[in-house]
Amino acid sequence: MTTQDESAYIDKSAIYDAAIEPQYLIKESKFLLLSILTFGLYPVWWIYKTWVFFIQRERSDASPAIRVVFNFFFLLPLLNRIRQFARQKAYQGNSYPLVSFILILGTSFCSIFPPPFFLICILTCVFLLPAVKALNYAIQQSPEILSYEDEGFRTRQMVLVVIGSIFWVLIVIGLIGQAIN
């Protein structure tokens, strides 16, 4: 490596904001798969990691865990921040935070329905997809944020896939058994 190549590498690495941890971008299809297999728990993790990102970016001392616990109150502000951040990076896609929030709440209430209709609540993740896409775009367009494409499945994600698949098989067996009786 020549001196010029080394300086280019140093200059490029110097633009990253050290206060923001590297961001792993998840494809929408992978987000959807993990969300459905984990019965809607993966979006909770994604929301937590997104709050961590914004808190680090804004140099805030807010607690991302509290924001996830009280998600009902903090989800719409998060969706609005994602939209604003994406617009700052010239994102041209459509993102309607209020509509997404209302649809997420509406499908969440489906959990009180009797079997098998309670499974509709798992589809709340579909209404987070525009935010996932907008956030991924904005992070990719930010030279100060170190980001990685999340290719394949990491070990933790594979464990989620296996455990989620087992639970899905058990639920299907239970629903079939209930239908027979």
PDB file of C-alpha atoms in Angstrom:
ATOM      1  CA  MET A   1       0.000   0.000   0.000  1.00  0.00           C
ATOM      2  CA  THR A   2       1.455   3.340  -0.977  1.00  0.00           C
ATOM      3  CA  THR A   3       1.537   6.396   1.246  1.00  0.00           C
ATOM      4  CA  GLN A   4      -1.176   8.003  -0.840  1.00  0.00           C
ATOM      5  CA  ASP A   5      -3.428   4.913  -0.441  1.00  0.00           C
ATOM      6  CA  GLU A   6      -2.813   4.905   3.319  1.00  0.00           C
ATOM      7  CA  SER A   7      -3.718   8.567   3.660  1.00  0.00           C
ATOM      8  CA  ALA A   8      -6.903   8.021   1.656  1.00  0.00           C
ATOM      9  CA  TYR A   9      -7.811   5.187   3.982  1.00  0.00           C
ATOM     10  CA  ILE A  10      -7.037   7.264   7.076  1.00  0.00           C
ATOM     11  CA  ASP A  11      -8.985  10.224   5.745  1.00  0.00           C
ATOM     12  CA  LYS A  12     -11.985   8.028   4.963  1.00  0.00           C
ATOM     13  CA  SER A  13     -11.941   6.396   8.388  1.00  0.00           C
ATOM     14  CA  ALA A  14     -11.578   9.791  10.051  1.00  0.00           C
ATOM     15  CA  ILE A  15     -14.976  10.966   8.821  1.00  0.00           C
ATOM     16  CA  TYR A  16     -16.858   8.328  10.796  1.00  0.00           C
ATOM     17  CA  ASP A  17     -18.505   9.506  13.985  1.00  0.00           C
ATOM     18  CA  ALA A  18     -17.025   7.404  16.787  1.00  0.00           C
ATOM     19  CA  ALA A  19     -19.988   8.161  19.062  1.00  0.00           C
ATOM     20  CA  ILE A  20     -22.258   6.140  16.774  1.00  0.00           C
ATOM     21  CA  GLU A  21     -21.718   2.404  16.767  1.00  0.00           C
ATOM     22  CA  PRO A  22     -21.535   0.701  13.358  1.00  0.00           C
ATOM     23  CA  GLN A  23     -24.994   0.117  11.924  1.00  0.00           C
ATOM     24  CA  TYR A  24     -26.005  -3.227  10.477  1.00  0.00           C
ATOM     25  CA  LEU A  25     -28.593  -2.667   7.764  1.00  0.00           C
ATOM     26  CA  ILE A  26     -31.246  -5.345   7.470  1.00  0.00           C
ATOM     27  CA  LYS A  27     -33.012  -6.029   4.199  1.00  0.00           C
ATOM     28  CA  GLU A  28     -36.784  -5.631   4.275  1.00  0.00           C
ATOM     29  CA  SER A  29     -37.349  -9.281   3.321  1.00  0.00           C
ATOM     30  CA  LYS A  30     -35.116 -10.481   6.148  1.00  0.00           C
ATOM     31  CA  PHE A  31     -36.840  -8.102   8.573  1.00  0.00           C
ATOM     32  CA  LEU A  32     -40.210  -9.494   7.549  1.00  0.00           C
ATOM     33  CA  LEU A  33     -39.069 -13.111   7.856  1.00  0.00           C
ATOM     34  CA  LEU A  34     -37.517 -12.624  11.290  1.00  0.00           C
ATOM     35  CA  SER A  35     -40.548 -10.656  12.462  1.00  0.00           C
ATOM     36  CA  ILE A  36     -43.007 -13.358  11.468  1.00  0.00           C
ATOM     37  CA  LEU A  37     -40.869 -16.218  12.777  1.00  0.00           C
ATOM     38  CA  THR A  38     -40.422 -14.499  16.148  1.00  0.00           C
ATOM     39  CA  PHE A  39     -44.127 -13.665  16.475  1.00  0.00           C
ATOM     40  CA  GLY A  40     -43.474  -9.942  16.312  1.00  0.00           C
ATOM     41  CA  LEU A  41     -40.579  -9.823  18.787  1.00  0.00           C
ATOM     42  CA  TYR A  42     -37.895  -8.958  16.232  1.00  0.00           C
ATOM     43  CA  PRO A  43     -39.457  -5.529  15.514  1.00  0.00           C
ATOM     44  CA  VAL A  44     -39.115  -4.775  19.221  1.00  0.00           C
ATOM     45  CA  TRP A  45     -35.363  -5.402  18.900  1.00  0.00           C
ATOM     46  CA  TRP A  46     -35.217  -3.310  15.720  1.00  0.00           C
ATOM     47  CA  ILE A  47     -37.040  -0.445  17.453  1.00  0.00           C
ATOM     48  CA  TYR A  48     -34.608  -0.667  20.376  1.00  0.00           C
ATOM     49  CA  LYS A  49     -31.548  -0.585  18.078  1.00  0.00           C
ATOM     50  CA  THR A  50     -33.064   2.320  16.131  1.00  0.00           C
ATOM     51  CA  TRP A  51     -33.558   4.304  19.335  1.00  0.00           C
ATOM     52  CA  VAL A  52     -29.960   3.530  20.316  1.00  0.00           C
ATOM     53  CA  PHE A  53     -28.845   4.900  16.947  1.00  0.00           C
ATOM     54  CA  PHE A  54     -30.820   8.148  17.275  1.00  0.00           C
ATOM     55  CA  ILE A  55     -29.764   8.659  20.896  1.00  0.00           C
ATOM     56  CA  GLN A  56     -26.107   8.225  19.917  1.00  0.00           C
ATOM     57  CA  ARG A  57     -26.535  10.460  16.876  1.00  0.00           C
ATOM     58  CA  GLU A  58     -28.156  13.235  18.915  1.00  0.00           C
ATOM     59  CA  ARG A  59     -25.772  12.785  21.860  1.00  0.00           C
ATOM     60  CA  SER A  60     -28.753  12.323  24.171  1.00  0.00           C
ATOM     61  CA  ASP A  61     -28.830  10.563  27.511  1.00  0.00           C
ATOM     62  CA  ALA A  62     -32.345   9.137  27.015  1.00  0.00           C
ATOM     63  CA  SER A  63     -32.945   5.465  27.705  1.00  0.00           C
ATOM     64  CA  PRO A  64     -33.785   3.383  24.635  1.00  0.00           C
ATOM     65  CA  ALA A  65     -35.132   0.586  26.854  1.00  0.00           C
ATOM     66  CA  ILE A  66     -37.691   2.914  28.452  1.00  0.00           C
ATOM     67  CA  ARG A  67     -38.739   4.061  24.998  1.00  0.00           C
ATOM     68  CA  VAL A  68     -39.319   0.455  23.955  1.00  0.00           C
ATOM     69  CA  VAL A  69     -41.234  -0.416  27.128  1.00  0.00           C
ATOM     70  CA  PHE A  70     -43.493   2.586  26.548  1.00  0.00           C
ATOM     71  CA  ASN A  71     -43.573   1.986  22.809  1.00  0.00           C
ATOM     72  CA  PHE A  72     -47.173   3.164  22.572  1.00  0.00           C
ATOM     73  CA  PHE A  73     -46.008   6.698  23.374  1.00  0.00           C
ATOM     74  CA  PHE A  74     -42.661   6.660  21.587  1.00  0.00           C
ATOM     75  CA  LEU A  75     -43.310   4.786  18.334  1.00  0.00           C
ATOM     76  CA  LEU A  76     -44.801   7.739  16.449  1.00  0.00           C
ATOM     77  CA  PRO A  77     -41.918  10.067  17.422  1.00  0.00           C
ATOM     78  CA  LEU A  78     -39.474   7.370  16.263  1.00  0.00           C
ATOM     79  CA  LEU A  79     -41.236   7.000  12.912  1.00  0.00           C
ATOM     80  CA  ASN A  80     -41.197  10.796  12.536  1.00  0.00           C
ATOM     81  CA  ARG A  81     -37.442  10.921  13.294  1.00  0.00           C
ATOM     82  CA  ILE A  82     -36.769   8.247  10.721  1.00  0.00           C
ATOM     83  CA  ARG A  83     -38.767  10.159   8.127  1.00  0.00           C
ATOM     84  CA  GLN A  84     -37.019  13.446   8.949  1.00  0.00           C
ATOM     85  CA  PHE A  85     -33.568  11.821   8.859  1.00  0.00           C
ATOM     86  CA  ALA A  86     -34.358  10.157   5.520  1.00  0.00           C
ATOM     87  CA  ARG A  87     -35.667  13.426   4.050  1.00  0.00           C
ATOM     88  CA  GLN A  88     -32.435  15.153   5.084  1.00  0.00           C
ATOM     89  CA  LYS A  89     -30.606  12.567   2.987  1.00  0.00           C
ATOM     90  CA  ALA A  90     -32.888  13.188  -0.044  1.00  0.00           C
ATOM     91  CA  TYR A  91     -34.997  10.055   0.396  1.00  0.00           C
ATOM     92  CA  GLN A  92     -37.693  10.031  -2.275  1.00  0.00           C
ATOM     93  CA  GLY A  93     -39.767   7.104  -1.010  1.00  0.00           C
ATOM     94  CA  ASN A  94     -43.111   7.448   0.677  1.00  0.00           C
ATOM     95  CA  SER A  95     -43.231   7.232   4.421  1.00  0.00           C
ATOM     96  CA  TYR A  96     -46.333   8.171   6.362  1.00  0.00           C
ATOM     97  CA  PRO A  97     -45.544   7.822  10.071  1.00  0.00           C
ATOM     98  CA  LEU A  98     -49.057   8.578  11.354  1.00  0.00           C
ATOM     99  CA  VAL A  99     -50.668   6.078   8.972  1.00  0.00           C
ATOM    100  CA  SER A 100     -48.097   3.425   9.874  1.00  0.00           C
ATOM    101  CA  PHE A 101     -48.633   4.078  13.581  1.00  0.00           C
ATOM    102  CA  ILE A 102     -52.431   3.766  13.297  1.00  0.00           C
ATOM    103  CA  LEU A 103     -52.158   0.550  11.260  1.00  0.00           C
ATOM    104  CA  ILE A 104     -49.660  -0.911  13.732  1.00  0.00           C
ATOM    105  CA  LEU A 105     -52.002  -0.142  16.634  1.00  0.00           C
ATOM    106  CA  GLY A 106     -54.991  -1.540  14.762  1.00  0.00           C
ATOM    107  CA  THR A 107     -53.340  -4.817  13.916  1.00  0.00           C
ATOM    108  CA  SER A 108     -51.910  -5.079  17.437  1.00  0.00           C
ATOM    109  CA  PHE A 109     -55.424  -5.192  18.831  1.00  0.00           C
ATOM    110  CA  CYS A 110     -56.058  -8.313  16.756  1.00  0.00           C
ATOM    111  CA  SER A 111     -54.204 -10.236  19.462  1.00  0.00           C
ATOM    112  CA  ILE A 112     -57.446 -10.333  21.465  1.00  0.00           C
ATOM    113  CA  PHE A 113     -59.226 -12.249  18.694  1.00  0.00           C
ATOM    114  CA  PRO A 114     -59.872 -15.987  19.102  1.00  0.00           C
ATOM    115  CA  PRO A 115     -57.609 -18.532  17.364  1.00  0.00           C
ATOM    116  CA  PRO A 116     -56.482 -18.471  14.554  1.00  0.00           C
ATOM    117  CA  PHE A 117     -57.417 -14.822  13.981  1.00  0.00           C
ATOM    118  CA  PHE A 118     -55.110 -13.589  16.735  1.00  0.00           C
ATOM    119  CA  LEU A 119     -52.222 -14.350  14.362  1.00  0.00           C
ATOM    120  CA  ILE A 120     -53.173 -11.249  12.350  1.00  0.00           C
ATOM    121  CA  CYS A 121     -51.336  -9.173  14.957  1.00  0.00           C
ATOM    122  CA  ILE A 122     -48.036 -10.592  13.680  1.00  0.00           C
ATOM    123  CA  LEU A 123     -48.522  -8.541  10.519  1.00  0.00           C
ATOM    124  CA  THR A 124     -47.754  -5.301  12.353  1.00  0.00           C
ATOM    125  CA  CYS A 125     -44.225  -5.688  11.008  1.00  0.00           C
ATOM    126  CA  VAL A 126     -45.508  -5.006   7.486  1.00  0.00           C
ATOM    127  CA  PHE A 127     -46.319  -1.442   8.510  1.00  0.00           C
ATOM    128  CA  LEU A 128     -42.771  -0.902   9.748  1.00  0.00           C
ATOM    129  CA  LEU A 129     -41.255  -1.783   6.368  1.00  0.00           C
ATOM    130  CA  PRO A 130     -41.375   1.791   4.983  1.00  0.00           C
ATOM    131  CA  ALA A 131     -39.473   2.970   8.066  1.00  0.00           C
ATOM    132  CA  VAL A 132     -36.921   0.163   7.726  1.00  0.00           C
ATOM    133  CA  LYS A 133     -36.367   1.080   4.091  1.00  0.00           C
ATOM    134  CA  ALA A 134     -36.104   4.820   4.808  1.00  0.00           C
ATOM    135  CA  LEU A 135     -33.682   4.311   7.703  1.00  0.00           C
ATOM    136  CA  ASN A 136     -31.475   1.988   5.657  1.00  0.00           C
ATOM    137  CA  TYR A 137     -31.323   4.535   2.854  1.00  0.00           C
ATOM    138  CA  ALA A 138     -30.519   7.437   5.180  1.00  0.00           C
ATOM    139  CA  ILE A 139     -27.762   5.521   6.962  1.00  0.00           C
ATOM    140  CA  GLN A 140     -26.227   4.463   3.646  1.00  0.00           C
ATOM    141  CA  GLN A 141     -26.203   8.080   2.493  1.00  0.00           C
ATOM    142  CA  SER A 142     -24.509   9.307   5.681  1.00  0.00           C
ATOM    143  CA  PRO A 143     -20.733   9.357   5.288  1.00  0.00           C
ATOM    144  CA  GLU A 144     -20.266   9.879   9.024  1.00  0.00           C
ATOM    145  CA  ILE A 145     -21.985   6.589   9.885  1.00  0.00           C
ATOM    146  CA  LEU A 146     -20.173   3.312   9.430  1.00  0.00           C
ATOM    147  CA  SER A 147     -22.681   0.792   8.093  1.00  0.00           C
ATOM    148  CA  TYR A 148     -22.632  -2.805   6.926  1.00  0.00           C
ATOM    149  CA  GLU A 149     -25.003  -4.695   4.697  1.00  0.00           C
ATOM    150  CA  ASP A 150     -26.410  -7.575   6.683  1.00  0.00           C
ATOM    151  CA  GLU A 151     -25.811 -10.473   4.296  1.00  0.00           C
ATOM    152  CA  GLY A 152     -27.006 -13.925   5.272  1.00  0.00           C
ATOM    153  CA  PHE A 153     -28.001 -14.834   8.795  1.00  0.00           C
ATOM    154  CA  ARG A 154     -25.835 -14.335  11.846  1.00  0.00           C
ATOM    155  CA  THR A 155     -25.737 -17.025  14.524  1.00  0.00           C
ATOM    156  CA  ARG A 156     -28.300 -15.261  16.740  1.00  0.00           C
ATOM    157  CA  GLN A 157     -30.637 -14.865  13.799  1.00  0.00           C
ATOM    158  CA  MET A 158     -30.291 -18.543  12.877  1.00  0.00           C
ATOM    159  CA  VAL A 159     -31.218 -19.470  16.444  1.00  0.00           C
ATOM    160  CA  LEU A 160     -34.298 -17.245  16.137  1.00  0.00           C
ATOM    161  CA  VAL A 161     -35.232 -18.913  12.844  1.00  0.00           C
ATOM    162  CA  VAL A 162     -34.922 -22.415  14.318  1.00  0.00           C
ATOM    163  CA  ILE A 163     -36.795 -21.616  17.539  1.00  0.00           C
ATOM    164  CA  GLY A 164     -39.446 -19.636  15.657  1.00  0.00           C
ATOM    165  CA  SER A 165     -39.956 -22.470  13.175  1.00  0.00           C
ATOM    166  CA  ILE A 166     -40.435 -24.928  16.027  1.00  0.00           C
ATOM    167  CA  PHE A 167     -43.015 -22.659  17.659  1.00  0.00           C
ATOM    168  CA  TRP A 168     -44.831 -22.214  14.337  1.00  0.00           C
ATOM    169  CA  VAL A 169     -45.015 -26.000  13.891  1.00  0.00           C
ATOM    170  CA  LEU A 170     -46.397 -26.346  17.421  1.00  0.00           C
ATOM    171  CA  ILE A 171     -48.990 -23.620  16.815  1.00  0.00           C
ATOM    172  CA  VAL A 172     -50.129 -25.216  13.560  1.00  0.00           C
ATOM    173  CA  ILE A 173     -50.410 -28.615  15.286  1.00  0.00           C
ATOM    174  CA  GLY A 174     -52.377 -26.985  18.105  1.00  0.00           C
ATOM    175  CA  LEU A 175     -54.730 -25.198  15.693  1.00  0.00           C
ATOM    176  CA  ILE A 176     -55.284 -28.418  13.723  1.00  0.00           C
ATOM    177  CA  GLY A 177     -55.952 -30.306  16.958  1.00  0.00           C
ATOM    178  CA  GLN A 178     -58.413 -27.624  18.054  1.00  0.00           C
ATOM    179  CA  ALA A 179     -60.195 -27.738  14.694  1.00  0.00           C
ATOM    180  CA  ILE A 180     -60.549 -31.540  14.899  1.00  0.00           C
ATOM    181  CA  ASN A 181     -62.093 -31.405  18.377  1.00  0.00           C
TER     182      ASN A 181
END
